[in-house]
Amino acid sequence: MIPLFLKEKTFLTVGFFSLMIAWGLGIACWDMNIWPTDAEAYYMPAAKELPQLKYLSQIHQSLDEDRIKWLHGKEMHVLAIAIFQRLMGDTETLRPLLVLGIVCIFFSSLLIFVVGRRLWGERTAALVWVLFATSFWPYLYILFTKHQTQGLLFFLLALFLILNCRGTIYCALAGVAMGVSIFSSTVSMLYVPFVLAALVYADGKFLKKASLAAAGFSMVLIYANYPNIMANLSSYWKYVQISGQHNHFFYNQKVLVQWLPSFFLKDARGGWVWICKYFWLMMPVIVPLYIASAAYFLKKNKVLLVLLSLSPVLLAEIKGVAQYGANYFPALFGMLMLIGYVASSIKWRWKFTVAILLAVHVVYNGYVFAADIYPCRMATTLISRYIEQHGLQDIFTFRSHPLRPNIIDHLNPRTLSKIKLYPVDSLVQAPAGHILLPPVSTDSIYRASNGNYNDFDEDLVLNQMVRQGKLRDYAVASFPTFGSSIFWSQEEEIFAFRTLVLGQGQRGDLSRAWILDAAKIQQDRQKFLPTEEDLFLFRNHVQNIGTSMRQLMYTGYQGAVGQPTTLKGVVVRMFKMGEPWDQLTAFVYRVDEEQPMWVPYAKNFISQPVSGNTLSSSPAGGDVVFKFDPPLEIQKGLFSVVIYREGKPSDTDFYRIYADALGRVEE
């Protein structure tokens, strides 16, 4: 006997197009390469190890540290990865994670329609399905191999079971599904209000159904944490607390203090400013529809329904979660839910308007995915394909480029086996063949929480080429990377804040990876010889402070003291370029006791400011004293001093410092 829903044309149409999207995405991303991130560093090794473990919770034993609890709240996601690894016979590539994500979003699309039909009717459910299935946001997490896709699937399954609850087993299974969701993805707790609302909505008997669902949830909780249930739950709670107390800003304070007040860095967030800008960026059609829907229901005094739709965002803000895209993904369902309710409660008199809005939504999301999301994530795959298709064999690349591990070392293994890589320190060391140049700008989520965000500037020839804007003249191909994308930048909280709150945008050509013609560069090498100024800066280790172009930037002085001392000030040798009229400030940092990172030395770690117009204009420089009042009590061990300007960056009015020299004024 064929189930009723399989006889329905609309459901079959939804299923067909969902399957085509899933199939196409799988083909397009099949050769997606690894890059160093959580999936490869934690999830894949844990899933590979899982068949040898007696209990699922044992995956934590080799990873848990005081501030690192990466796999808590993701146990069922690791289990799912392990299952797909076994089914596909592949523990080395991202394909099991890719297929898992595709399967999750495929079935999520079907459940969006089925649940929507139960709540609003078939026509409105089809509308909401189109909005979901053609949004690029869910597919971003497939390409990112994140756990949000699995969390969404099992939440929707729980919702489906509750709304179609015909007996005890359905309610218990709904609890199991929600348990799998919560122990698959740490953001799934934000779906809980929707589940509670569904229990109230579904035919009464709330307490009985909630109890059955809780029993089902408890089964998953025990399975995921057994045998040390309380200890593992305690670690999970500690992980949740850590994520709120120690965000990425906390781990890179020495660099970020140039843009943000020091007191703000421990819990830096963009708040509702970032949220509004982020949602508008990701959903420029859905957000206006949601606002109109909210206004419609508020006018009808249905405040609770509006608050329910916004509950993922409200809960995230109450908790103070790190503000990056993945933590706010549950908001998508809330917005679609409210749009669905409004669409089902008004007469469809504006069919043409709805069709236009859907067309704009589909075109915009399709364009963003094809022109940005996909090529930026697939950069190393596209580079690998180009190398193989054009038969490139001798490839030169910089031996010390900070993005080499992300770009060069993670080309397709097949491609790496076919080419010869030659390390160089300058473009002119490549006599012929091709040069594979990772992005000059290191300003991207590749090095999110531990980079200095400066340009790669170790080659004076490359520096000249960049300053002259000539990279394209010697390129045979170029490829966008994560640094090229404002959308991918939202998946790390520092860059999310910098792009949408501080307005620090992408770097254009400097964010792309390049394949350069080495022979052509050799022919024109005279055009890019270092200037006398370049040689002076290089020979004397003179660096810039406060320029817009992030070449040769001062990254600070690191030293050590052999015994405790009282620091009244530091002395550096500096001069000014042009006529800067702002002030300079020095900051002193120490190594944290708990882990290797720089933290403020003491409450008085900031010096008194020095006026820029008092500095000498002579390249010989002069002594500049940064005073600390009260003096700093310095203990035995490492310390670091950085100096930043307080005004806006400028390439005409800025400062230079002899980076190797720093004196101490002590009592």
XYZ file of C-alpha atoms in Angstrom:
667
model
C 0.000 0.000 0.000
C 1.463 3.349 -1.045
C 1.503 6.011 1.708
C -0.871 8.891 1.044
C 1.840 11.559 0.873
C 3.580 9.713 -1.968
C 0.447 10.122 -4.088
C 0.449 13.896 -3.740
C 1.869 15.910 -6.608
C 3.059 18.847 -4.505
C 5.039 16.633 -2.140
C 6.573 14.745 -5.062
C 7.506 18.039 -6.716
C 9.108 19.273 -3.496
C 10.947 15.980 -3.131
C 12.145 16.020 -6.738
C 13.606 19.520 -6.606
C 15.119 18.899 -3.153
C 16.760 15.777 -4.531
C 18.079 17.641 -7.580
C 19.626 20.315 -5.338
C 21.204 17.624 -3.148
C 22.478 15.650 -6.136
C 23.928 18.716 -7.841
C 25.614 19.899 -4.677
C 27.145 16.480 -4.103
C 28.612 16.390 -7.618
C 29.902 19.976 -7.406
C 31.564 19.452 -4.016
C 32.745 15.846 -4.291
C 36.428 16.843 -4.483
C 36.198 19.458 -1.728
C 39.527 19.586 0.081
C 40.299 19.703 3.766
C 41.516 22.907 5.351
C 42.583 23.118 8.996
C 39.383 23.594 10.977
C 37.348 21.830 13.677
C 36.004 19.108 11.368
C 39.460 17.876 10.416
C 41.132 18.585 13.749
C 38.507 17.094 16.079
C 35.418 15.500 14.516
C 37.081 13.261 11.915
C 39.748 11.789 14.238
C 37.152 11.180 16.967
C 34.797 9.490 14.492
C 37.644 7.374 13.126
C 38.536 6.266 16.658
C 34.946 5.617 17.738
C 34.623 1.967 16.540
C 37.471 1.026 18.901
C 35.807 2.655 21.924
C 33.412 0.958 24.303
C 31.350 4.069 25.052
C 30.529 7.107 22.942
C 31.572 9.502 25.717
C 35.151 8.184 25.574
C 35.769 10.485 22.579
C 36.340 13.257 25.148
C 39.263 11.618 26.922
C 41.979 12.611 24.465
C 40.671 16.144 23.835
C 39.372 17.659 27.065
C 41.515 20.380 28.584
C 40.725 23.102 31.078
C 39.380 25.544 28.486
C 38.881 23.105 25.605
C 35.772 20.901 25.576
C 35.275 20.774 21.810
C 33.171 17.614 21.464
C 30.723 18.072 24.326
C 27.266 18.627 22.900
C 28.382 17.104 19.581
C 28.579 13.423 20.528
C 25.754 12.352 18.201
C 27.313 14.316 15.358
C 30.571 12.399 15.810
C 28.555 9.169 15.865
C 26.823 10.132 12.609
C 30.178 10.930 10.991
C 31.516 7.553 12.119
C 28.486 5.811 10.569
C 28.975 7.594 7.235
C 32.719 6.887 7.345
C 31.991 3.182 7.737
C 29.283 3.180 5.052
C 31.573 4.942 2.578
C 34.799 3.248 3.636
C 36.484 6.639 3.942
C 38.069 8.062 7.093
C 40.550 10.407 5.405
C 38.509 12.848 3.281
C 35.610 15.200 3.890
C 33.217 13.183 1.739
C 31.429 11.422 4.621
C 30.856 14.798 6.298
C 29.772 16.320 2.987
C 27.252 13.538 2.318
C 26.001 13.729 5.914
C 25.345 17.457 5.541
C 23.613 17.008 2.179
C 21.399 14.231 3.552
C 20.477 16.378 6.560
C 19.471 19.399 4.475
C 17.621 17.219 1.933
C 15.412 15.669 4.601
C 15.146 19.023 6.405
C 13.671 20.483 3.204
C 11.072 17.706 3.078
C 10.231 18.146 6.765
C 9.897 21.922 6.363
C 7.207 21.243 3.781
C 5.464 18.447 5.702
C 5.449 20.356 9.004
C 4.379 23.525 7.205
C 1.508 21.723 5.522
C 0.337 20.483 8.915
C 0.427 24.024 10.328
C -0.587 26.259 7.413
C -1.804 24.207 4.479
C -0.149 23.047 1.282
C 0.169 26.337 -0.600
C 1.819 28.205 2.264
C 4.036 25.195 3.013
C 5.265 25.258 -0.590
C 6.043 28.982 -0.265
C 8.069 28.429 2.927
C 9.813 25.447 1.342
C 10.961 27.616 -1.578
C 12.315 30.239 0.829
C 14.247 27.565 2.739
C 15.428 25.324 -0.096
C 16.778 28.210 -2.178
C 18.488 30.071 0.696
C 22.263 29.752 0.554
C 22.576 29.820 4.355
C 21.929 26.082 5.003
C 24.239 25.070 2.162
C 27.049 27.190 3.592
C 27.159 24.793 6.558
C 27.266 21.795 4.242
C 30.387 23.230 2.643
C 31.723 24.145 6.081
C 30.991 20.560 7.298
C 29.360 21.973 10.429
C 27.037 20.264 12.898
C 24.188 22.777 12.459
C 22.707 20.759 9.589
C 22.253 17.658 11.746
C 20.838 19.677 14.611
C 18.225 21.186 12.281
C 17.184 17.812 10.822
C 16.492 16.131 14.139
C 14.726 19.196 15.539
C 12.386 19.172 12.535
C 11.887 15.435 12.975
C 10.907 16.037 16.618
C 8.490 18.732 15.493
C 6.974 16.419 12.890
C 6.492 13.621 15.427
C 4.865 15.940 17.965
C 2.451 17.444 15.451
C 1.504 13.992 14.197
C 1.465 12.404 17.644
C -0.921 9.447 17.584
C 0.282 7.604 20.653
C 2.898 7.146 23.328
C 5.627 5.992 20.982
C 5.429 9.164 18.847
C 5.973 11.460 21.834
C 8.861 9.369 23.125
C 10.438 9.300 19.654
C 10.055 13.072 19.457
C 12.062 13.306 22.680
C 14.697 10.992 21.227
C 14.908 13.119 18.077
C 15.298 16.316 20.110
C 17.951 14.624 22.223
C 19.875 13.696 19.102
C 19.531 17.290 17.907
C 20.836 18.792 21.152
C 23.736 16.329 21.399
C 24.582 16.877 17.732
C 24.839 20.654 17.725
C 25.435 23.100 20.547
C 23.033 25.619 18.966
C 20.077 23.213 19.064
C 19.110 24.372 22.553
C 17.742 27.442 20.775
C 15.069 25.241 19.165
C 13.614 24.166 22.527
C 10.940 26.945 22.692
C 9.518 25.720 19.375
C 9.303 22.150 20.686
C 7.544 23.278 23.863
C 5.138 25.380 21.809
C 4.411 22.382 19.572
C 3.642 20.241 22.626
C 1.130 22.855 23.764
C -0.341 23.191 20.265
C -0.731 19.458 19.535
C -4.151 18.331 20.773
C -3.769 19.073 24.503
C -2.450 16.742 27.242
C 0.720 18.816 27.483
C 2.075 17.305 30.701
C 1.674 13.725 29.524
C 3.265 14.375 26.149
C 6.038 16.472 27.673
C 6.813 13.691 30.136
C 7.024 11.115 27.365
C 9.240 13.424 25.299
C 11.465 14.036 28.328
C 11.808 10.281 28.797
C 12.913 9.903 25.192
C 15.334 12.797 25.562
C 16.783 11.214 28.710
C 17.599 8.056 26.791
C 19.824 10.022 24.420
C 21.348 12.007 27.264
C 22.338 8.799 29.054
C 23.629 7.153 25.866
C 25.767 10.146 24.901
C 27.325 10.581 28.357
C 27.463 7.075 29.852
C 29.177 5.861 32.038
C 30.391 9.126 33.653
C 27.119 10.927 33.109
C 27.391 13.698 35.696
C 31.054 14.387 34.944
C 30.375 14.680 31.210
C 27.336 16.891 31.743
C 29.431 19.065 34.034
C 32.065 19.377 31.294
C 29.334 20.230 28.785
C 28.082 22.986 31.063
C 31.628 24.230 31.546
C 32.072 24.304 27.767
C 28.925 26.434 27.478
C 30.264 28.794 30.147
C 33.698 29.008 28.519
C 32.190 29.874 25.144
C 30.501 32.850 26.754
C 33.430 33.985 28.895
C 36.410 33.443 26.561
C 35.590 34.339 22.984
C 38.115 34.748 20.172
C 38.663 38.393 21.132
C 40.012 37.182 24.457
C 42.663 35.069 22.725
C 44.047 37.842 20.497
C 43.908 40.917 22.702
C 47.419 42.129 21.881
C 46.476 42.624 18.225
C 42.861 43.714 18.542
C 43.574 46.501 21.023
C 44.604 48.650 18.033
C 40.915 48.845 17.033
C 38.969 48.211 20.230
C 39.204 49.486 23.821
C 41.061 47.052 26.048
C 38.196 46.827 28.568
C 35.865 45.742 25.736
C 37.928 42.821 24.457
C 37.110 40.138 27.027
C 33.445 40.151 26.083
C 33.382 42.061 22.805
C 30.120 41.732 20.905
C 28.343 43.700 18.226
C 24.958 43.202 19.898
C 21.832 44.034 17.947
C 23.784 46.185 15.502
C 25.639 43.135 14.245
C 22.491 40.952 14.344
C 20.469 43.333 12.175
C 23.276 43.819 9.680
C 24.008 40.092 9.571
C 20.419 39.022 8.966
C 20.028 41.670 6.268
C 23.202 40.401 4.587
C 22.131 36.760 4.696
C 18.382 37.142 4.060
C 17.576 40.382 2.192
C 14.158 39.037 1.088
C 13.231 36.945 4.128
C 13.999 39.745 6.622
C 11.548 42.303 5.109
C 8.905 39.566 4.884
C 9.553 38.703 8.525
C 9.348 42.332 9.650
C 6.062 42.757 7.784
C 4.753 39.519 9.313
C 5.768 40.622 12.820
C 4.085 43.994 12.330
C 0.917 42.252 11.106
C 0.711 39.989 14.178
C 1.640 42.755 16.624
C -1.226 44.786 15.221
C -3.465 41.813 16.019
C -1.954 41.559 19.546
C -0.367 38.168 18.880
C 2.773 39.165 20.765
C 3.598 35.665 22.026
C 3.844 34.257 18.512
C 6.220 37.052 17.492
C 8.347 36.484 20.592
C 8.396 32.747 19.875
C 9.641 33.370 16.338
C 12.402 35.584 17.713
C 13.264 33.293 20.647
C 16.529 31.887 19.171
C 17.922 35.405 18.904
C 16.594 36.478 22.298
C 18.045 33.401 24.009
C 21.376 33.875 22.240
C 21.538 37.453 23.472
C 20.508 36.548 27.011
C 23.300 33.974 27.091
C 25.731 36.335 25.335
C 26.933 33.763 22.801
C 29.808 34.515 20.473
C 28.415 36.457 17.543
C 29.095 34.564 14.359
C 26.698 33.105 11.838
C 26.465 29.486 12.955
C 25.273 30.457 16.446
C 22.274 32.255 14.944
C 21.263 29.668 12.345
C 18.142 28.563 14.345
C 16.730 32.053 13.733
C 16.055 31.032 10.125
C 13.336 28.611 11.218
C 11.735 31.194 13.508
C 11.487 33.727 10.697
C 10.088 31.196 8.231
C 7.568 30.054 10.839
C 6.145 33.532 11.341
C 6.047 34.209 7.599
C 4.172 30.932 7.171
C 1.580 31.822 9.797
C 0.919 35.233 8.257
C 0.781 33.853 4.723
C -1.792 31.282 5.836
C -3.956 33.803 7.655
C -4.377 36.360 4.866
C -6.015 36.020 1.503
C -3.618 35.432 -1.372
C -4.550 38.506 -3.368
C -1.011 39.464 -4.295
C 0.081 36.426 -6.284
C 2.134 38.523 -8.684
C 3.928 40.297 -5.826
C 4.675 36.982 -4.128
C 6.023 35.589 -7.394
C 8.314 38.606 -7.837
C 9.625 38.324 -4.260
C 10.299 34.617 -4.677
C 12.082 35.255 -7.972
C 14.280 37.929 -6.357
C 15.007 35.579 -3.454
C 15.963 32.673 -5.734
C 18.117 34.817 -8.048
C 19.942 36.592 -5.214
C 20.678 33.416 -3.261
C 21.678 31.515 -6.388
C 24.050 34.297 -7.406
C 25.661 34.577 -3.952
C 26.168 30.829 -3.760
C 27.596 30.514 -7.277
C 29.752 33.643 -7.210
C 30.892 33.673 -3.594
C 30.004 30.838 -1.194
C 30.990 27.990 -3.517
C 34.203 29.297 -5.180
C 35.607 30.750 -1.951
C 35.196 27.441 -0.096
C 36.402 25.422 -3.075
C 39.508 27.544 -3.693
C 42.043 24.742 -3.272
C 39.894 22.378 -5.352
C 39.620 24.917 -8.183
C 43.350 25.610 -8.022
C 44.050 21.875 -8.171
C 41.776 21.443 -11.176
C 43.437 24.335 -13.001
C 46.913 22.906 -12.386
C 45.898 19.483 -13.695
C 43.893 20.756 -16.661
C 46.752 22.975 -17.851
C 49.487 20.448 -17.146
C 51.474 22.665 -14.765
C 54.346 20.746 -13.202
C 56.993 23.084 -11.765
C 55.333 25.202 -9.085
C 57.218 27.725 -6.982
C 55.753 29.041 -3.740
C 56.902 30.978 -0.684
C 58.344 28.703 1.968
C 57.250 30.891 4.905
C 53.895 32.264 3.782
C 51.516 32.080 6.782
C 48.672 30.784 4.572
C 50.758 28.032 3.005
C 49.182 25.396 5.329
C 45.714 26.471 4.180
C 46.316 26.805 0.438
C 49.438 24.966 -0.734
C 49.515 22.058 1.697
C 45.817 21.323 1.188
C 45.643 21.106 -2.560
C 44.115 17.876 -3.823
C 46.469 15.000 -2.852
C 46.330 13.744 -6.434
C 47.501 17.129 -7.672
C 50.311 17.305 -5.126
C 51.556 13.914 -6.312
C 51.837 15.174 -9.914
C 53.701 18.440 -9.384
C 57.066 19.537 -8.049
C 56.918 22.256 -5.402
C 59.957 24.498 -5.062
C 60.193 26.793 -2.018
C 61.395 30.338 -2.672
C 61.893 33.505 -0.649
C 61.296 35.937 -3.528
C 59.373 35.982 -6.789
C 62.591 36.498 -8.737
C 64.017 33.204 -7.460
C 61.608 31.369 -9.790
C 63.419 31.192 -13.178
C 60.491 29.763 -15.162
C 57.285 27.826 -14.697
C 54.599 29.156 -12.391
C 54.336 30.689 -8.925
C 51.417 29.747 -6.683
C 50.863 32.711 -4.407
C 48.435 32.408 -1.473
C 46.556 35.609 -0.594
C 48.874 38.493 0.226
C 46.400 39.548 2.893
C 46.264 37.173 5.851
C 43.071 38.931 6.940
C 40.616 36.019 6.802
C 39.045 33.219 8.830
C 41.983 30.989 7.839
C 43.862 32.554 10.771
C 40.987 33.906 12.777
C 42.004 34.043 16.414
C 45.803 33.960 16.281
C 46.865 36.128 13.357
C 48.102 39.702 13.207
C 45.968 40.440 10.103
C 48.932 41.995 8.288
C 49.969 41.397 4.694
C 52.639 38.901 3.722
C 55.582 41.255 3.204
C 58.772 39.170 3.383
C 59.591 39.642 -0.317
C 60.565 43.200 -1.300
C 59.841 42.425 -4.962
C 56.310 41.248 -4.199
C 55.808 44.309 -1.990
C 56.645 46.550 -4.934
C 54.323 44.639 -7.254
C 51.492 44.981 -4.745
C 52.083 48.700 -4.209
C 52.076 49.260 -7.966
C 48.894 47.206 -8.374
C 50.490 44.908 -10.962
C 49.562 41.421 -9.720
C 46.975 40.949 -12.471
C 49.526 41.794 -15.168
C 51.502 38.635 -14.347
C 48.635 36.295 -13.469
C 47.549 33.317 -15.534
C 44.718 32.633 -13.070
C 43.354 33.856 -9.750
C 40.908 32.397 -7.273
C 38.724 33.914 -4.540
C 39.328 32.585 -1.033
C 37.664 32.914 2.356
C 39.256 36.344 2.680
C 37.405 37.473 -0.452
C 33.970 36.825 1.043
C 31.981 38.965 3.441
C 29.651 35.978 3.901
C 32.348 33.533 4.994
C 33.817 36.264 7.213
C 30.665 36.047 9.335
C 31.612 32.519 10.427
C 34.243 33.794 12.848
C 33.372 36.332 15.496
C 36.360 38.671 15.140
C 35.871 39.063 11.404
C 32.103 39.212 11.778
C 32.571 42.166 14.133
C 35.241 43.851 12.047
C 33.320 43.640 8.777
C 29.824 44.564 9.930
C 30.481 46.742 12.996
C 33.846 48.368 12.291
C 33.326 48.430 8.518
C 36.670 46.800 7.710
C 35.857 45.209 4.360
C 37.537 42.706 2.094
C 40.929 43.473 0.513
C 40.133 42.865 -3.160
C 42.996 41.330 -5.122
C 45.054 40.903 -1.967
C 42.527 38.329 -0.707
C 42.779 36.138 -3.817
C 45.158 33.257 -4.514
C 47.224 33.674 -7.690
C 49.054 31.570 -10.243
C 51.739 33.854 -11.677
C 53.894 33.527 -14.792
C 57.451 33.254 -13.445
C 59.135 33.834 -16.822
C 57.209 37.053 -17.401
C 58.172 38.312 -13.948
C 61.815 37.560 -14.738
C 61.568 39.659 -17.912
C 60.215 42.643 -15.976
C 62.117 42.188 -12.733
C 63.756 45.615 -13.082
C 60.355 47.238 -12.637
C 60.035 45.851 -9.125
C 63.487 46.319 -7.673
C 63.399 47.556 -4.082
C 63.708 51.311 -3.662
C 66.265 52.966 -1.419
C 63.508 53.468 1.127
C 62.658 49.737 1.012
C 66.280 48.801 1.577
C 66.607 51.283 4.451
C 63.551 49.833 6.187
C 64.712 46.255 5.600
C 68.325 46.747 6.714
C 67.430 48.677 9.853
C 64.334 46.651 10.717
C 62.186 49.762 10.661
C 58.450 49.084 10.664
C 55.244 51.062 10.238
C 52.626 52.045 12.781
C 49.212 53.240 11.665
C 49.226 52.765 7.889
C 46.253 51.635 5.809
C 48.408 49.330 3.674
C 49.363 46.587 6.087
C 52.938 46.006 4.900
C 55.906 46.077 7.251
C 53.676 46.651 10.258
C 55.096 46.800 13.761
C 53.988 43.708 15.655
C 55.640 44.542 18.950
C 58.721 43.779 20.993
C 59.117 40.584 22.976
C 61.628 40.240 25.788
C 62.239 38.688 29.170
C 63.339 39.818 32.607
C 65.541 37.686 34.826
C 64.235 39.052 38.103
C 61.266 41.142 39.279
C 61.471 44.853 38.543
C 59.364 48.014 38.589
C 58.770 49.422 35.117
C 58.256 53.183 34.976
C 58.352 53.353 31.191
C 59.694 52.009 27.919
C 61.919 53.836 25.460
C 61.726 53.294 21.700
C 63.331 54.938 18.691
C 60.709 56.431 16.391
C 60.026 59.086 13.765
C 56.973 60.356 11.944
C 56.088 60.438 8.259
C 54.032 63.403 7.082
C 52.131 65.280 9.767
C 50.222 62.875 12.015
C 48.344 64.736 14.764
C 46.975 61.902 16.868
C 48.548 60.104 19.844
C 50.448 56.870 20.398
C 49.993 54.439 23.284
C 52.055 51.477 24.485
C 50.546 48.288 25.936
C 52.380 45.641 27.967
C 51.344 41.972 27.940
C 52.388 38.758 29.668
C 51.834 35.070 28.965
C 48.679 33.678 30.555
C 49.218 31.131 33.324
C 46.665 28.674 31.926
C 47.607 28.575 28.238
C 50.096 30.164 25.814
C 48.453 33.468 24.937
C 49.141 37.127 25.639
C 46.981 38.878 28.246
C 47.246 42.370 29.808
C 50.135 42.466 32.283
C 48.155 44.241 34.989
C 45.369 46.774 35.372
C 47.824 49.583 34.579
C 49.246 47.927 31.434
C 48.442 50.975 29.245
C 50.966 53.814 29.057
C 50.270 57.506 29.097
C 49.744 58.691 25.496
C 52.486 60.419 23.507
C 51.522 63.158 21.051
C 52.544 62.315 17.494
C 53.461 65.877 16.554
C 56.302 65.816 19.114
C 58.172 63.097 17.173
C 61.126 63.846 14.944
C 60.736 63.741 11.150
C 64.310 62.566 10.687
C 64.717 58.941 9.556
C 67.392 58.651 12.221
C 64.552 58.870 14.713
C 64.636 59.923 18.316
C 63.990 58.432 21.721
C 60.313 58.341 22.678
C 59.374 57.490 26.256
C 56.051 55.835 27.085
C 55.436 56.275 30.827
C 53.349 54.081 33.112
C 51.629 55.770 36.026
C 51.530 54.007 38.389
C 54.612 51.943 37.443
C 54.191 48.318 36.378
C 55.424 45.556 38.648
C 57.127 43.146 36.232
C 57.761 39.564 37.324
C 60.422 37.181 36.060
C 59.554 35.819 32.631
C 58.352 36.918 29.198
C 56.712 40.217 28.398
C 55.637 41.934 25.188
C 55.131 45.581 24.273
C 52.994 46.830 21.383
C 52.440 50.417 20.280
C 49.426 51.665 18.320
C 48.147 55.003 17.128
C 44.801 56.286 18.368
C 43.716 57.936 15.117
C 42.633 56.499 11.780
C 45.175 54.708 9.570
C 46.810 56.789 6.862
C 49.442 56.048 4.213
C 50.633 59.671 4.184
C 50.641 60.576 7.872
C 51.921 57.757 10.069
C 54.814 56.585 12.240
C 57.904 54.413 11.939
C 59.791 52.562 14.647
C 63.132 50.777 14.948
C 61.582 47.465 15.881
C 64.586 45.698 17.442
C 65.305 48.295 20.102
C 63.410 48.832 23.336
C 64.772 50.283 26.547
C 63.260 50.018 30.009
C 63.003 52.824 32.550
C 63.123 51.074 35.915
C 63.156 52.179 39.529
